[in-house]
PDB file of C-alpha atoms in Angstrom:
ATOM      1  CA  UNK A   1       8.810   4.992 -13.148  1.00  0.00           C
ATOM      2  CA  UNK A   2       5.460   6.641 -13.768  1.00  0.00           C
ATOM      3  CA  UNK A   3       2.574   5.634 -11.559  1.00  0.00           C
ATOM      4  CA  UNK A   4      -0.609   4.721 -13.467  1.00  0.00           C
ATOM      5  CA  UNK A   5      -4.018   4.280 -11.775  1.00  0.00           C
ATOM      6  CA  UNK A   6      -7.332   3.280 -13.240  1.00  0.00           C
ATOM      7  CA  UNK A   7     -10.596   5.147 -12.880  1.00  0.00           C
ATOM      8  CA  UNK A   8     -14.137   5.151 -14.273  1.00  0.00           C
ATOM      9  CA  UNK A   9     -14.620   6.553 -17.785  1.00  0.00           C
ATOM     10  CA  UNK A  10     -18.104   7.503 -16.635  1.00  0.00           C
ATOM     11  CA  UNK A  11     -18.106   7.829 -12.861  1.00  0.00           C
ATOM     12  CA  UNK A  12     -21.357   6.604 -11.233  1.00  0.00           C
ATOM     13  CA  UNK A  13     -20.746   9.150  -8.408  1.00  0.00           C
ATOM     14  CA  UNK A  14     -21.594  11.988 -10.754  1.00  0.00           C
ATOM     15  CA  UNK A  15     -18.269  13.713 -10.247  1.00  0.00           C
ATOM     16  CA  UNK A  16     -18.725  14.120  -6.538  1.00  0.00           C
ATOM     17  CA  UNK A  17     -15.378  12.642  -5.567  1.00  0.00           C
ATOM     18  CA  UNK A  18     -16.800   9.514  -4.040  1.00  0.00           C
ATOM     19  CA  UNK A  19     -15.399   6.875  -6.437  1.00  0.00           C
ATOM     20  CA  UNK A  20     -12.502   5.113  -4.738  1.00  0.00           C
ATOM     21  CA  UNK A  21      -9.882   6.307  -7.217  1.00  0.00           C
ATOM     22  CA  UNK A  22     -10.399   9.671  -5.469  1.00  0.00           C
ATOM     23  CA  UNK A  23      -8.671   8.290  -2.353  1.00  0.00           C
ATOM     24  CA  UNK A  24      -5.669   7.207  -4.361  1.00  0.00           C
ATOM     25  CA  UNK A  25      -5.515  10.501  -6.248  1.00  0.00           C
ATOM     26  CA  UNK A  26      -5.683  12.392  -2.964  1.00  0.00           C
ATOM     27  CA  UNK A  27      -2.841  10.297  -1.446  1.00  0.00           C
ATOM     28  CA  UNK A  28      -0.649  10.892  -4.440  1.00  0.00           C
ATOM     29  CA  UNK A  29      -1.343  14.585  -4.343  1.00  0.00           C
ATOM     30  CA  UNK A  30      -0.503  14.733  -0.620  1.00  0.00           C
ATOM     31  CA  UNK A  31       2.917  13.123  -1.201  1.00  0.00           C
ATOM     32  CA  UNK A  32       3.640  15.071  -4.372  1.00  0.00           C
ATOM     33  CA  UNK A  33       3.788  12.121  -6.767  1.00  0.00           C
ATOM     34  CA  UNK A  34       2.786  12.612 -10.388  1.00  0.00           C
ATOM     35  CA  UNK A  35       0.587   9.940 -11.922  1.00  0.00           C
ATOM     36  CA  UNK A  36      -1.205   8.959 -15.061  1.00  0.00           C
ATOM     37  CA  UNK A  37      -4.818   7.771 -15.190  1.00  0.00           C
ATOM     38  CA  UNK A  38      -6.186   5.057 -17.524  1.00  0.00           C
ATOM     39  CA  UNK A  39      -9.937   5.468 -17.871  1.00  0.00           C
ATOM     40  CA  UNK A  40     -12.034   2.277 -18.211  1.00  0.00           C
ATOM     41  CA  UNK A  41     -15.545   1.658 -19.384  1.00  0.00           C
ATOM     42  CA  UNK A  42     -17.657  -0.799 -17.363  1.00  0.00           C
ATOM     43  CA  UNK A  43     -17.188  -3.297 -20.211  1.00  0.00           C
ATOM     44  CA  UNK A  44     -13.381  -2.930 -20.135  1.00  0.00           C
ATOM     45  CA  UNK A  45     -13.382  -3.499 -16.360  1.00  0.00           C
ATOM     46  CA  UNK A  46     -14.607  -7.058 -16.973  1.00  0.00           C
ATOM     47  CA  UNK A  47     -12.224  -7.948 -19.703  1.00  0.00           C
ATOM     48  CA  UNK A  48      -9.142 -10.204 -19.156  1.00  0.00           C
ATOM     49  CA  UNK A  49      -6.606  -7.379 -19.408  1.00  0.00           C
ATOM     50  CA  UNK A  50      -8.110  -5.546 -16.406  1.00  0.00           C
ATOM     51  CA  UNK A  51      -9.032  -8.716 -14.542  1.00  0.00           C
ATOM     52  CA  UNK A  52      -5.345  -9.602 -14.558  1.00  0.00           C
ATOM     53  CA  UNK A  53      -4.809  -6.465 -12.458  1.00  0.00           C
ATOM     54  CA  UNK A  54      -7.975  -6.611 -10.412  1.00  0.00           C
ATOM     55  CA  UNK A  55      -9.537 -10.027 -10.017  1.00  0.00           C
ATOM     56  CA  UNK A  56     -12.934  -8.512  -9.040  1.00  0.00           C
ATOM     57  CA  UNK A  57     -13.155  -6.237 -12.067  1.00  0.00           C
ATOM     58  CA  UNK A  58     -13.291  -2.987 -10.159  1.00  0.00           C
ATOM     59  CA  UNK A  59     -11.255   0.243  -9.918  1.00  0.00           C
ATOM     60  CA  UNK A  60      -8.869   1.566  -8.881  1.00  0.00           C
ATOM     61  CA  UNK A  61      -5.684  -0.274  -9.671  1.00  0.00           C
ATOM     62  CA  UNK A  62      -2.104   0.905  -9.262  1.00  0.00           C
ATOM     63  CA  UNK A  63       0.860   0.125 -11.501  1.00  0.00           C
ATOM     64  CA  UNK A  64       4.445   1.222 -11.007  1.00  0.00           C
ATOM     65  CA  UNK A  65       7.128  -0.693 -12.877  1.00  0.00           C
ATOM     66  CA  UNK A  66       6.557  -4.379 -12.186  1.00  0.00           C
ATOM     67  CA  UNK A  67       4.296  -3.686  -9.155  1.00  0.00           C
ATOM     68  CA  UNK A  68       0.527  -3.939  -9.641  1.00  0.00           C
ATOM     69  CA  UNK A  69      -1.902  -3.434  -6.799  1.00  0.00           C
ATOM     70  CA  UNK A  70      -5.686  -3.412  -6.327  1.00  0.00           C
ATOM     71  CA  UNK A  71      -8.016  -2.301  -3.494  1.00  0.00           C
ATOM     72  CA  UNK A  72      -7.939   1.388  -2.695  1.00  0.00           C
ATOM     73  CA  UNK A  73      -7.074   0.850   0.952  1.00  0.00           C
ATOM     74  CA  UNK A  74      -4.039  -1.242   0.102  1.00  0.00           C
ATOM     75  CA  UNK A  75      -2.948   1.243  -2.555  1.00  0.00           C
ATOM     76  CA  UNK A  76      -3.253   4.254  -0.232  1.00  0.00           C
ATOM     77  CA  UNK A  77      -1.333   2.325   2.493  1.00  0.00           C
ATOM     78  CA  UNK A  78       1.428   1.525  -0.024  1.00  0.00           C
ATOM     79  CA  UNK A  79       1.701   5.211  -1.038  1.00  0.00           C
ATOM     80  CA  UNK A  80       1.831   6.269   2.597  1.00  0.00           C
ATOM     81  CA  UNK A  81       4.586   3.812   3.343  1.00  0.00           C
ATOM     82  CA  UNK A  82       6.606   4.552   0.245  1.00  0.00           C
ATOM     83  CA  UNK A  83       6.547   8.343   0.380  1.00  0.00           C
ATOM     84  CA  UNK A  84       6.878  11.045   3.102  1.00  0.00           C
ATOM     85  CA  UNK A  85       3.780  12.939   4.120  1.00  0.00           C
ATOM     86  CA  UNK A  86       1.059  10.592   5.233  1.00  0.00           C
ATOM     87  CA  UNK A  87       2.625   8.649   8.116  1.00  0.00           C
ATOM     88  CA  UNK A  88       4.408  10.122  11.139  1.00  0.00           C
ATOM     89  CA  UNK A  89       8.099   9.364  11.809  1.00  0.00           C
ATOM     90  CA  UNK A  90       7.442   8.356  15.409  1.00  0.00           C
ATOM     91  CA  UNK A  91       6.780   4.584  15.515  1.00  0.00           C
ATOM     92  CA  UNK A  92       3.869   4.758  17.949  1.00  0.00           C
ATOM     93  CA  UNK A  93       2.172   7.675  16.152  1.00  0.00           C
ATOM     94  CA  UNK A  94       2.697   5.751  12.888  1.00  0.00           C
ATOM     95  CA  UNK A  95       0.948   2.714  14.333  1.00  0.00           C
ATOM     96  CA  UNK A  96      -1.957   4.793  15.519  1.00  0.00           C
ATOM     97  CA  UNK A  97      -2.328   6.415  12.088  1.00  0.00           C
ATOM     98  CA  UNK A  98      -2.481   2.957  10.480  1.00  0.00           C
ATOM     99  CA  UNK A  99      -5.071   1.913  13.082  1.00  0.00           C
ATOM    100  CA  UNK A 100      -7.273   4.856  12.185  1.00  0.00           C
ATOM    101  CA  UNK A 101      -6.921   3.967   8.473  1.00  0.00           C
ATOM    102  CA  UNK A 102      -8.263   0.511   9.183  1.00  0.00           C
ATOM    103  CA  UNK A 103     -10.950   1.840  11.504  1.00  0.00           C
ATOM    104  CA  UNK A 104     -12.291   4.036   8.658  1.00  0.00           C
ATOM    105  CA  UNK A 105     -12.408   1.088   6.256  1.00  0.00           C
ATOM    106  CA  UNK A 106     -13.596  -1.710   8.549  1.00  0.00           C
ATOM    107  CA  UNK A 107     -15.661  -0.018  11.276  1.00  0.00           C
ATOM    108  CA  UNK A 108     -17.103   3.169   9.749  1.00  0.00           C
ATOM    109  CA  UNK A 109     -17.484   2.351   6.088  1.00  0.00           C
ATOM    110  CA  UNK A 110     -19.467  -0.937   6.107  1.00  0.00           C
ATOM    111  CA  UNK A 111     -22.708   0.443   7.623  1.00  0.00           C
ATOM    112  CA  UNK A 112     -22.445   3.551   5.381  1.00  0.00           C
ATOM    113  CA  UNK A 113     -22.186   1.327   2.336  1.00  0.00           C
ATOM    114  CA  UNK A 114     -25.086  -0.771   3.647  1.00  0.00           C
ATOM    115  CA  UNK A 115     -27.190   2.384   3.743  1.00  0.00           C
ATOM    116  CA  UNK A 116     -26.355   3.055   0.102  1.00  0.00           C
ATOM    117  CA  UNK A 117     -27.266  -0.517  -0.893  1.00  0.00           C
ATOM    118  CA  UNK A 118     -30.620  -0.241   0.920  1.00  0.00           C
ATOM    119  CA  UNK A 119     -31.462   3.115  -0.684  1.00  0.00           C
ATOM    120  CA  UNK A 120     -30.513   2.205  -4.242  1.00  0.00           C
ATOM    121  CA  UNK A 121     -31.334  -1.517  -4.487  1.00  0.00           C
ATOM    122  CA  UNK A 122     -33.941  -2.358  -1.832  1.00  0.00           C
ATOM    123  CA  UNK A 123     -36.339   0.588  -1.894  1.00  0.00           C
ATOM    124  CA  UNK A 124     -39.198  -1.496  -3.317  1.00  0.00           C
ATOM    125  CA  UNK A 125     -38.990  -4.144  -0.624  1.00  0.00           C
ATOM    126  CA  UNK A 126     -41.724  -4.304   2.070  1.00  0.00           C
ATOM    127  CA  UNK A 127     -39.092  -4.225   4.798  1.00  0.00           C
ATOM    128  CA  UNK A 128     -37.124  -1.294   3.308  1.00  0.00           C
ATOM    129  CA  UNK A 129     -38.020   1.304   5.967  1.00  0.00           C
ATOM    130  CA  UNK A 130     -37.225  -1.023   8.800  1.00  0.00           C
ATOM    131  CA  UNK A 131     -33.915  -1.978   7.266  1.00  0.00           C
ATOM    132  CA  UNK A 132     -32.974   1.636   6.517  1.00  0.00           C
ATOM    133  CA  UNK A 133     -33.789   2.647  10.078  1.00  0.00           C
ATOM    134  CA  UNK A 134     -31.662  -0.172  11.511  1.00  0.00           C
ATOM    135  CA  UNK A 135     -28.698   0.694   9.299  1.00  0.00           C
ATOM    136  CA  UNK A 136     -28.883   4.386  10.119  1.00  0.00           C
ATOM    137  CA  UNK A 137     -28.989   3.573  13.812  1.00  0.00           C
ATOM    138  CA  UNK A 138     -25.701   1.618  13.346  1.00  0.00           C
ATOM    139  CA  UNK A 139     -24.219   4.591  11.505  1.00  0.00           C
ATOM    140  CA  UNK A 140     -25.250   7.012  14.241  1.00  0.00           C
ATOM    141  CA  UNK A 141     -23.712   4.808  16.915  1.00  0.00           C
ATOM    142  CA  UNK A 142     -20.390   4.825  15.131  1.00  0.00           C
ATOM    143  CA  UNK A 143     -20.527   8.536  14.404  1.00  0.00           C
ATOM    144  CA  UNK A 144     -21.334   9.301  18.031  1.00  0.00           C
ATOM    145  CA  UNK A 145     -18.280   7.261  19.129  1.00  0.00           C
ATOM    146  CA  UNK A 146     -16.080   8.959  16.571  1.00  0.00           C
ATOM    147  CA  UNK A 147     -17.414  12.422  17.411  1.00  0.00           C
ATOM    148  CA  UNK A 148     -16.616  11.849  21.097  1.00  0.00           C
ATOM    149  CA  UNK A 149     -13.056  10.795  20.229  1.00  0.00           C
ATOM    150  CA  UNK A 150     -12.381  13.686  17.790  1.00  0.00           C
ATOM    151  CA  UNK A 151     -13.781  16.343  20.126  1.00  0.00           C
ATOM    152  CA  UNK A 152     -12.334  19.747  19.222  1.00  0.00           C
ATOM    153  CA  UNK A 153      -9.179  18.404  17.629  1.00  0.00           C
ATOM    154  CA  UNK A 154      -8.323  19.208  14.011  1.00  0.00           C
ATOM    155  CA  UNK A 155      -7.307  15.663  13.155  1.00  0.00           C
ATOM    156  CA  UNK A 156      -7.585  12.146  14.611  1.00  0.00           C
ATOM    157  CA  UNK A 157      -4.157  11.976  16.215  1.00  0.00           C
ATOM    158  CA  UNK A 158      -1.982  15.086  16.006  1.00  0.00           C
ATOM    159  CA  UNK A 159      -1.096  16.054  12.455  1.00  0.00           C
ATOM    160  CA  UNK A 160      -3.038  15.011   9.337  1.00  0.00           C
ATOM    161  CA  UNK A 161      -2.219  11.443   8.321  1.00  0.00           C
ATOM    162  CA  UNK A 162      -3.357   8.573   6.167  1.00  0.00           C
ATOM    163  CA  UNK A 163      -5.915   7.815   8.871  1.00  0.00           C
ATOM    164  CA  UNK A 164      -7.560  11.185   8.323  1.00  0.00           C
ATOM    165  CA  UNK A 165      -7.460  10.790   4.548  1.00  0.00           C
ATOM    166  CA  UNK A 166      -9.316   7.505   4.734  1.00  0.00           C
ATOM    167  CA  UNK A 167     -11.742   8.663   7.400  1.00  0.00           C
ATOM    168  CA  UNK A 168     -12.703  11.899   5.564  1.00  0.00           C
ATOM    169  CA  UNK A 169     -13.144   9.893   2.387  1.00  0.00           C
ATOM    170  CA  UNK A 170     -15.515   7.463   4.108  1.00  0.00           C
ATOM    171  CA  UNK A 171     -17.521  10.132   5.902  1.00  0.00           C
ATOM    172  CA  UNK A 172     -18.016  12.101   2.673  1.00  0.00           C
ATOM    173  CA  UNK A 173     -20.275   9.265   1.516  1.00  0.00           C
ATOM    174  CA  UNK A 174     -22.841  10.583   4.058  1.00  0.00           C
ATOM    175  CA  UNK A 175     -22.786  14.117   2.670  1.00  0.00           C
ATOM    176  CA  UNK A 176     -26.276  15.209   1.805  1.00  0.00           C
ATOM    177  CA  UNK A 177     -27.915  12.506   4.013  1.00  0.00           C
ATOM    178  CA  UNK A 178     -28.530  14.966   6.850  1.00  0.00           C
ATOM    179  CA  UNK A 179     -26.983  12.564   9.328  1.00  0.00           C
ATOM    180  CA  UNK A 180     -23.705  14.484   9.519  1.00  0.00           C
ATOM    181  CA  UNK A 181     -25.616  17.574  10.555  1.00  0.00           C
ATOM    182  CA  UNK A 182     -26.150  15.949  13.929  1.00  0.00           C
ATOM    183  CA  UNK A 183     -22.340  15.979  14.538  1.00  0.00           C
ATOM    184  CA  UNK A 184     -21.055  19.500  13.978  1.00  0.00           C
ATOM    185  CA  UNK A 185     -17.481  18.594  14.915  1.00  0.00           C
ATOM    186  CA  UNK A 186     -17.413  15.850  12.347  1.00  0.00           C
ATOM    187  CA  UNK A 187     -18.864  18.192   9.722  1.00  0.00           C
ATOM    188  CA  UNK A 188     -16.007  20.638  10.559  1.00  0.00           C
ATOM    189  CA  UNK A 189     -13.506  17.820  10.434  1.00  0.00           C
ATOM    190  CA  UNK A 190     -14.663  16.818   6.935  1.00  0.00           C
ATOM    191  CA  UNK A 191     -14.502  20.462   5.824  1.00  0.00           C
ATOM    192  CA  UNK A 192     -10.915  20.675   6.941  1.00  0.00           C
ATOM    193  CA  UNK A 193     -10.120  17.650   4.806  1.00  0.00           C
ATOM    194  CA  UNK A 194     -11.884  19.090   1.771  1.00  0.00           C
ATOM    195  CA  UNK A 195      -9.984  22.380   2.259  1.00  0.00           C
ATOM    196  CA  UNK A 196      -6.601  20.782   1.861  1.00  0.00           C
ATOM    197  CA  UNK A 197      -4.974  21.775  -1.433  1.00  0.00           C
ATOM    198  CA  UNK A 198      -4.119  18.160  -2.259  1.00  0.00           C
ATOM    199  CA  UNK A 199      -7.788  17.165  -1.846  1.00  0.00           C
ATOM    200  CA  UNK A 200      -8.890  20.026  -4.132  1.00  0.00           C
ATOM    201  CA  UNK A 201      -6.429  19.014  -6.843  1.00  0.00           C
ATOM    202  CA  UNK A 202      -7.623  15.385  -6.695  1.00  0.00           C
ATOM    203  CA  UNK A 203     -11.263  16.394  -6.665  1.00  0.00           C
ATOM    204  CA  UNK A 204     -10.862  18.676  -9.677  1.00  0.00           C
ATOM    205  CA  UNK A 205      -9.003  15.955 -11.557  1.00  0.00           C
ATOM    206  CA  UNK A 206     -11.788  13.417 -10.989  1.00  0.00           C
ATOM    207  CA  UNK A 207     -14.477  15.947 -11.743  1.00  0.00           C
ATOM    208  CA  UNK A 208     -12.830  16.870 -15.044  1.00  0.00           C
ATOM    209  CA  UNK A 209     -13.182  13.267 -16.185  1.00  0.00           C
ATOM    210  CA  UNK A 210     -16.887  13.266 -15.411  1.00  0.00           C
ATOM    211  CA  UNK A 211     -17.466  16.642 -16.982  1.00  0.00           C
ATOM    212  CA  UNK A 212     -15.684  15.577 -20.160  1.00  0.00           C
ATOM    213  CA  UNK A 213     -17.704  12.412 -20.388  1.00  0.00           C
ATOM    214  CA  UNK A 214     -20.999  14.268 -19.756  1.00  0.00           C
ATOM    215  CA  UNK A 215     -20.322  16.909 -22.420  1.00  0.00           C
ATOM    216  CA  UNK A 216     -19.047  14.606 -25.094  1.00  0.00           C
ATOM    217  CA  UNK A 217     -15.379  15.419 -24.678  1.00  0.00           C
ATOM    218  CA  UNK A 218     -12.392  13.220 -24.103  1.00  0.00           C
ATOM    219  CA  UNK A 219     -13.206  10.166 -22.062  1.00  0.00           C
ATOM    220  CA  UNK A 220     -16.704   9.587 -23.514  1.00  0.00           C
ATOM    221  CA  UNK A 221     -17.729   5.990 -23.816  1.00  0.00           C
TER     222      UNK A 221
END
């Protein structure tokens, strides 16, 4: 059964690999599973057909036979459990990898997303600078803790796992902010993730969609 995921027809991330279908693409590339992509306009994302797959009208979704999933974290977890390559065989190491996956999504990502919301939606508010400073302080606290834990290791817990895939994906949202420059070991950690062949294939596939849409090729709204 062919796996089909959904993605933006016109990605708001500008082809930088930050839209959450990138995480699913990367996971599928890591485990060597082919997949199809159904591109959606913003209008189509709010129509009944897509809402039947994703009740919140977002992307990505995942379809395989009679299984339909939404939420990128749940999809990546499903891929990791179903296929060899993203979870260790040892039970304890497997549990730790899953813990890191959830840490990325529930501890690191929320303040990073808060920063994006502040920058893009609240810049005209009188309290904007104070809010941005507070959010960035929260981010730095978490990055300092993570940096101390990673140290000089290549990955979070032994070999590369689903925990690293999710953590690198989350940290990439800070690229260009200047904040990551304060943590050289985390910058190196992210670079290792980006250097993985599976990441590069996933990035190129997502970028191709944006490039086609921007130049009037296939996938244009």
